[in-house]
mmCIF file of C-alpha atoms in Angstrom:
data_model
loop_
_atom_site.group_PDB
_atom_site.id
_atom_site.type_symbol
_atom_site.label_atom_id
_atom_site.label_comp_id
_atom_site.label_asym_id
_atom_site.label_seq_id
_atom_site.Cartn_x
_atom_site.Cartn_y
_atom_site.Cartn_z
ATOM 1 C CA UNK Q 1449 32.032 -5.718 -21.806
ATOM 2 C CA UNK Q 1450 29.461 -4.397 -24.103
ATOM 3 C CA UNK Q 1451 27.635 -1.214 -22.838
ATOM 4 C CA UNK Q 1452 23.921 -1.851 -21.809
ATOM 5 C CA UNK Q 1453 21.884 0.365 -24.432
ATOM 6 C CA UNK Q 1454 18.800 -0.175 -22.800
ATOM 7 C CA UNK Q 1455 19.370 0.094 -18.674
ATOM 8 C CA UNK Q 1456 15.716 1.126 -18.177
ATOM 9 C CA UNK Q 1457 14.448 -2.047 -19.645
ATOM 10 C CA UNK Q 1458 16.802 -4.135 -17.499
ATOM 11 C CA UNK Q 1459 15.574 -2.447 -14.310
ATOM 12 C CA UNK Q 1460 12.055 -2.948 -15.463
ATOM 13 C CA UNK Q 1461 12.851 -6.693 -16.193
ATOM 14 C CA UNK Q 1462 14.194 -7.206 -12.816
ATOM 15 C CA UNK Q 1463 11.642 -5.349 -11.000
ATOM 16 C CA UNK Q 1464 8.676 -7.236 -12.771
ATOM 17 C CA UNK Q 1465 10.418 -10.643 -11.850
ATOM 18 C CA UNK Q 1466 11.365 -9.725 -8.289
ATOM 19 C CA UNK Q 1467 7.595 -8.616 -7.819
ATOM 20 C CA UNK Q 1468 6.362 -11.888 -8.993
ATOM 21 C CA UNK Q 1469 8.866 -13.990 -6.831
ATOM 22 C CA UNK Q 1470 8.132 -11.604 -3.774
ATOM 23 C CA UNK Q 1471 4.295 -12.503 -4.208
ATOM 24 C CA UNK Q 1472 5.005 -16.007 -4.914
ATOM 25 C CA UNK Q 1473 7.610 -16.836 -2.257
ATOM 26 C CA UNK Q 1474 7.722 -13.888 0.095
ATOM 27 C CA UNK Q 1475 10.644 -11.441 0.175
ATOM 28 C CA UNK Q 1476 12.400 -13.513 3.001
ATOM 29 C CA UNK Q 1477 12.551 -16.875 0.954
ATOM 30 C CA UNK Q 1478 13.475 -15.143 -2.527
ATOM 31 C CA UNK Q 1479 17.470 -15.115 -3.314
ATOM 32 C CA UNK Q 1480 19.203 -13.302 -5.648
ATOM 33 C CA UNK Q 1481 19.771 -16.596 -7.368
ATOM 34 C CA UNK Q 1482 15.862 -17.182 -7.726
ATOM 35 C CA UNK Q 1483 15.725 -13.923 -9.325
ATOM 36 C CA UNK Q 1484 18.659 -14.933 -11.648
ATOM 37 C CA UNK Q 1485 17.042 -18.160 -12.648
ATOM 38 C CA UNK Q 1486 13.967 -16.241 -13.963
ATOM 39 C CA UNK Q 1487 15.865 -13.630 -15.829
ATOM 40 C CA UNK Q 1488 16.686 -15.432 -18.946
ATOM 41 C CA UNK Q 1489 20.591 -15.421 -18.501
ATOM 42 C CA UNK Q 1490 21.020 -11.986 -17.125
ATOM 43 C CA UNK Q 1491 24.185 -12.041 -15.004
ATOM 44 C CA UNK Q 1492 24.293 -11.462 -11.151
ATOM 45 C CA UNK Q 1493 26.845 -8.691 -12.110
ATOM 46 C CA UNK Q 1494 23.975 -6.878 -14.191
ATOM 47 C CA UNK Q 1495 21.625 -7.136 -11.285
ATOM 48 C CA UNK Q 1496 24.215 -5.479 -8.945
ATOM 49 C CA UNK Q 1497 24.917 -2.948 -11.635
ATOM 50 C CA UNK Q 1498 21.492 -1.391 -11.072
ATOM 51 C CA UNK Q 1499 20.800 -2.528 -7.270
ATOM 52 C CA UNK Q 1500 23.314 -2.836 -4.279
ATOM 53 C CA UNK Q 1501 21.412 -5.444 -2.533
ATOM 54 C CA UNK Q 1502 18.176 -7.462 -2.294
ATOM 55 C CA UNK Q 1503 16.959 -4.742 0.110
ATOM 56 C CA UNK Q 1504 17.408 -2.249 -2.758
ATOM 57 C CA UNK Q 1505 15.392 -4.337 -5.061
ATOM 58 C CA UNK Q 1506 12.619 -4.465 -2.526
ATOM 59 C CA UNK Q 1507 12.499 -0.790 -2.114
ATOM 60 C CA UNK Q 1508 12.191 -0.169 -5.579
ATOM 61 C CA UNK Q 1509 9.440 -2.634 -6.084
ATOM 62 C CA UNK Q 1510 7.706 -1.031 -3.478
ATOM 63 C CA UNK Q 1511 8.116 2.320 -4.564
ATOM 64 C CA UNK Q 1512 6.629 1.489 -8.029
ATOM 65 C CA UNK Q 1513 3.498 -0.284 -6.302
ATOM 66 C CA UNK Q 1514 2.943 2.860 -4.278
ATOM 67 C CA UNK Q 1515 3.636 5.502 -7.085
ATOM 68 C CA UNK Q 1516 0.096 5.086 -8.783
ATOM 69 C CA UNK Q 1517 -1.656 5.149 -5.585
ATOM 70 C CA UNK Q 1518 0.152 8.290 -4.337
ATOM 71 C CA UNK Q 1519 -0.612 9.856 -7.574
ATOM 72 C CA UNK Q 1520 -4.333 9.470 -6.789
ATOM 73 C CA UNK Q 1521 -4.107 10.603 -3.002
ATOM 74 C CA UNK Q 1522 -2.030 13.721 -4.321
ATOM 75 C CA UNK Q 1523 -5.163 14.507 -6.705
ATOM 76 C CA UNK Q 1524 -7.884 14.516 -3.846
ATOM 77 C CA UNK Q 1525 -5.511 16.097 -1.453
ATOM 78 C CA UNK Q 1526 -5.068 19.360 -3.989
ATOM 79 C CA UNK Q 1527 -8.782 19.316 -4.497
ATOM 80 C CA UNK Q 1528 -10.230 23.113 -3.377
ATOM 81 C CA UNK Q 1529 -13.843 22.437 -4.285
ATOM 82 C CA UNK Q 1530 -14.494 20.018 -1.143
ATOM 83 C CA UNK Q 1531 -13.960 19.886 2.477
ATOM 84 C CA UNK Q 1532 -11.310 18.065 4.228
ATOM 85 C CA UNK Q 1533 -13.790 15.583 5.626
ATOM 86 C CA UNK Q 1534 -14.959 14.745 2.166
ATOM 87 C CA UNK Q 1535 -11.236 14.488 0.932
ATOM 88 C CA UNK Q 1536 -10.663 11.759 3.527
ATOM 89 C CA UNK Q 1537 -13.669 9.792 2.569
ATOM 90 C CA UNK Q 1538 -12.879 10.302 -1.184
ATOM 91 C CA UNK Q 1539 -9.411 8.784 -0.521
ATOM 92 C CA UNK Q 1540 -10.884 5.889 1.197
ATOM 93 C CA UNK Q 1541 -13.272 5.275 -1.557
ATOM 94 C CA UNK Q 1542 -11.326 5.884 -4.555
ATOM 95 C CA UNK Q 1543 -8.236 3.901 -3.213
ATOM 96 C CA UNK Q 1544 -10.299 0.733 -2.888
ATOM 97 C CA UNK Q 1545 -12.261 1.142 -6.232
ATOM 98 C CA UNK Q 1546 -8.982 1.109 -8.297
ATOM 99 C CA UNK Q 1547 -9.385 -2.135 -10.646
ATOM 100 C CA UNK Q 1548 -5.480 -2.950 -9.578
ATOM 101 C CA UNK Q 1549 -6.454 -3.482 -6.455
ATOM 102 C CA UNK Q 1550 -8.153 -6.938 -7.426
ATOM 103 C CA UNK Q 1551 -4.815 -7.777 -8.983
ATOM 104 C CA UNK Q 1552 -2.718 -6.742 -5.956
ATOM 105 C CA UNK Q 1553 -5.188 -8.885 -3.766
ATOM 106 C CA UNK Q 1554 -5.017 -11.984 -6.128
ATOM 107 C CA UNK Q 1555 -1.295 -12.045 -6.083
ATOM 108 C CA UNK Q 1556 -0.503 -10.458 -2.345
ATOM 109 C CA UNK Q 1557 1.753 -12.411 -0.212
ATOM 110 C CA UNK Q 1558 1.306 -13.275 3.463
ATOM 111 C CA UNK Q 1559 3.004 -10.408 4.949
ATOM 112 C CA UNK Q 1560 3.154 -12.082 8.423
ATOM 113 C CA UNK Q 1561 5.720 -14.503 6.645
ATOM 114 C CA UNK Q 1562 7.947 -11.668 5.299
ATOM 115 C CA UNK Q 1563 8.827 -9.166 8.021
ATOM 116 C CA UNK Q 1564 10.941 -7.106 6.033
ATOM 117 C CA UNK Q 1565 8.278 -6.443 3.289
ATOM 118 C CA UNK Q 1566 6.060 -5.776 6.184
ATOM 119 C CA UNK Q 1567 8.185 -3.407 7.804
ATOM 120 C CA UNK Q 1568 9.005 -1.649 4.571
ATOM 121 C CA UNK Q 1569 5.054 -1.227 4.019
ATOM 122 C CA UNK Q 1570 4.736 -0.011 7.668
ATOM 123 C CA UNK Q 1571 7.588 2.716 7.203
ATOM 124 C CA UNK Q 1572 6.168 3.944 4.030
ATOM 125 C CA UNK Q 1573 2.652 4.329 5.550
ATOM 126 C CA UNK Q 1574 3.965 6.405 8.486
ATOM 127 C CA UNK Q 1575 6.998 8.104 6.983
ATOM 128 C CA UNK Q 1576 5.064 9.057 3.652
ATOM 129 C CA UNK Q 1577 1.606 8.637 3.343
ATOM 130 C CA UNK Q 1578 0.298 9.899 6.703
ATOM 131 C CA UNK Q 1579 2.604 13.175 6.826
ATOM 132 C CA UNK Q 1580 2.335 13.999 3.053
ATOM 133 C CA UNK Q 1581 -1.247 12.943 2.057
ATOM 134 C CA UNK Q 1582 -3.409 12.437 4.861
ATOM 135 C CA UNK Q 1583 -2.217 14.986 7.418
ATOM 136 C CA UNK Q 1584 -2.667 17.936 4.763
ATOM 137 C CA UNK Q 1585 -6.373 16.802 4.191
ATOM 138 C CA UNK Q 1586 -6.980 16.669 8.053
ATOM 139 C CA UNK Q 1587 -5.274 20.272 8.218
ATOM 140 C CA UNK Q 1588 -7.716 21.436 5.278
ATOM 141 C CA UNK Q 1589 -10.486 19.863 7.628
ATOM 142 C CA UNK Q 1590 -9.506 21.805 10.589
ATOM 143 C CA UNK Q 1591 -9.341 25.024 8.740
ATOM 144 C CA UNK Q 1592 -12.847 24.466 7.080
ATOM 145 C CA UNK Q 1593 -14.320 23.269 10.101
ATOM 146 C CA UNK Q 1594 -15.095 19.890 8.998
ATOM 147 C CA UNK Q 1595 -12.514 17.898 11.006
ATOM 148 C CA UNK Q 1596 -12.159 18.664 14.954
ATOM 149 C CA UNK Q 1597 -8.844 17.484 16.641
ATOM 150 C CA UNK Q 1598 -6.400 19.088 18.405
ATOM 151 C CA UNK Q 1599 -3.659 16.409 17.458
ATOM 152 C CA UNK Q 1600 -3.662 16.368 13.480
ATOM 153 C CA UNK Q 1601 -0.186 14.605 13.259
ATOM 154 C CA UNK Q 1602 -1.187 11.830 15.448
ATOM 155 C CA UNK Q 1603 -4.620 11.437 14.059
ATOM 156 C CA UNK Q 1604 -2.985 11.153 10.637
ATOM 157 C CA UNK Q 1605 -0.855 8.075 11.569
ATOM 158 C CA UNK Q 1606 -3.986 6.727 13.455
ATOM 159 C CA UNK Q 1607 -6.325 6.692 10.455
ATOM 160 C CA UNK Q 1608 -3.723 5.314 7.866
ATOM 161 C CA UNK Q 1609 -2.325 2.652 10.212
ATOM 162 C CA UNK Q 1610 -5.938 1.625 10.877
ATOM 163 C CA UNK Q 1611 -6.698 1.258 7.224
ATOM 164 C CA UNK Q 1612 -3.274 -0.074 5.778
ATOM 165 C CA UNK Q 1613 -2.223 -2.472 8.621
ATOM 166 C CA UNK Q 1614 -5.083 -3.196 10.991
ATOM 167 C CA UNK Q 1615 -7.490 -3.918 8.238
ATOM 168 C CA UNK Q 1616 -5.210 -5.545 6.088
ATOM 169 C CA UNK Q 1617 -5.932 -9.247 5.407
ATOM 170 C CA UNK Q 1618 -2.225 -9.589 4.097
ATOM 171 C CA UNK Q 1619 -1.061 -8.839 7.546
ATOM 172 C CA UNK Q 1620 -3.724 -10.476 10.039
ATOM 173 C CA UNK Q 1621 -5.338 -13.256 7.744
ATOM 174 C CA UNK Q 1622 -8.663 -12.013 8.353
ATOM 175 C CA UNK Q 1623 -11.994 -13.411 6.750
ATOM 176 C CA UNK Q 1624 -14.424 -11.129 5.094
ATOM 177 C CA UNK Q 1625 -16.599 -11.281 8.361
ATOM 178 C CA UNK Q 1626 -13.763 -10.102 10.450
ATOM 179 C CA UNK Q 1627 -13.101 -7.348 8.404
ATOM 180 C CA UNK Q 1628 -16.849 -6.341 8.562
ATOM 181 C CA UNK Q 1629 -16.471 -6.244 12.450
ATOM 182 C CA UNK Q 1630 -13.300 -4.394 12.105
ATOM 183 C CA UNK Q 1631 -14.641 -1.962 9.829
ATOM 184 C CA UNK Q 1632 -17.511 -1.331 12.094
ATOM 185 C CA UNK Q 1633 -15.417 -0.592 15.077
ATOM 186 C CA UNK Q 1634 -13.017 1.199 12.702
ATOM 187 C CA UNK Q 1635 -15.877 3.385 11.663
ATOM 188 C CA UNK Q 1636 -17.028 4.081 15.417
ATOM 189 C CA UNK Q 1637 -13.796 5.304 16.084
ATOM 190 C CA UNK Q 1638 -13.595 7.772 13.234
ATOM 191 C CA UNK Q 1639 -16.974 8.973 14.257
ATOM 192 C CA UNK Q 1640 -15.546 9.964 17.529
ATOM 193 C CA UNK Q 1641 -13.598 12.648 15.562
ATOM 194 C CA UNK Q 1642 -16.595 13.771 13.656
ATOM 195 C CA UNK Q 1643 -15.390 11.385 10.646
ATOM 196 C CA UNK Q 1644 -18.393 9.612 9.330
ATOM 197 C CA UNK Q 1645 -16.402 8.431 6.413
ATOM 198 C CA UNK Q 1646 -16.626 4.751 6.321
ATOM 199 C CA UNK Q 1647 -20.035 3.517 4.863
ATOM 200 C CA UNK Q 1648 -21.417 0.465 4.106
ATOM 201 C CA UNK Q 1649 -20.028 0.573 0.160
ATOM 202 C CA UNK Q 1650 -16.468 1.033 1.765
ATOM 203 C CA UNK Q 1651 -16.743 -1.721 4.083
ATOM 204 C CA UNK Q 1652 -18.222 -3.950 1.480
ATOM 205 C CA UNK Q 1653 -15.322 -3.241 -0.892
ATOM 206 C CA UNK Q 1654 -13.143 -4.331 1.832
ATOM 207 C CA UNK Q 1655 -14.758 -7.513 2.458
ATOM 208 C CA UNK Q 1656 -14.537 -7.896 -1.456
ATOM 209 C CA UNK Q 1657 -11.014 -7.654 -1.749
ATOM 210 C CA UNK Q 1658 -10.373 -9.697 1.285
ATOM 211 C CA UNK Q 1659 -12.425 -12.594 -0.178
ATOM 212 C CA UNK Q 1660 -10.322 -12.297 -3.277
ATOM 213 C CA UNK Q 1661 -7.142 -12.367 -1.232
ATOM 214 C CA UNK Q 1662 -8.310 -15.701 0.895
ATOM 215 C CA UNK Q 1663 -9.296 -17.326 -2.377
ATOM 216 C CA UNK Q 1664 -6.067 -17.133 -3.921
ATOM 217 C CA UNK Q 1665 -3.809 -17.856 -1.025
#
């Protein structure tokens, strides 16, 4: 068999088509055969040469989706000219402002119908985003006096789970009006920790993205 001289291109092709199918049909309802049917003659052996299973493909798709977001979080986390509280507010605002968010919400699946994809997102939130990006910001805030908590690890998880899961219309199918109410409650909760980081602009952007998602379901 001829050796593949461009394995990176093959991997990217597989991930591109897998992403499209996962978004269209849901992870649970996408088979390897579905993927093969959209890969222009690529063999099953070629897929399994790069990925051991469909779960491995999902993990790679998820990693690629979060890579850009995590770079942005890292830049904000590492700033030394603003307080921890200001960093946390900037993380919320800048994450939502990115134009790619509109593409994601336009093509996003109903995660309640794809439990494996939902669990993958949940674990990434708890195992990566909370400890590596939100916790250091909270610890900076404790050090500079702008955040007050005796439980930084738990607060980091609570904040990012609230933002990424509870307020995610892909999980609960919320309307823009429901997102507004959730945003008000979430903001009040954060204010209890001295974190006035959810303003009208941020909540409005959440509603806007929710409307985009609902229109394309």
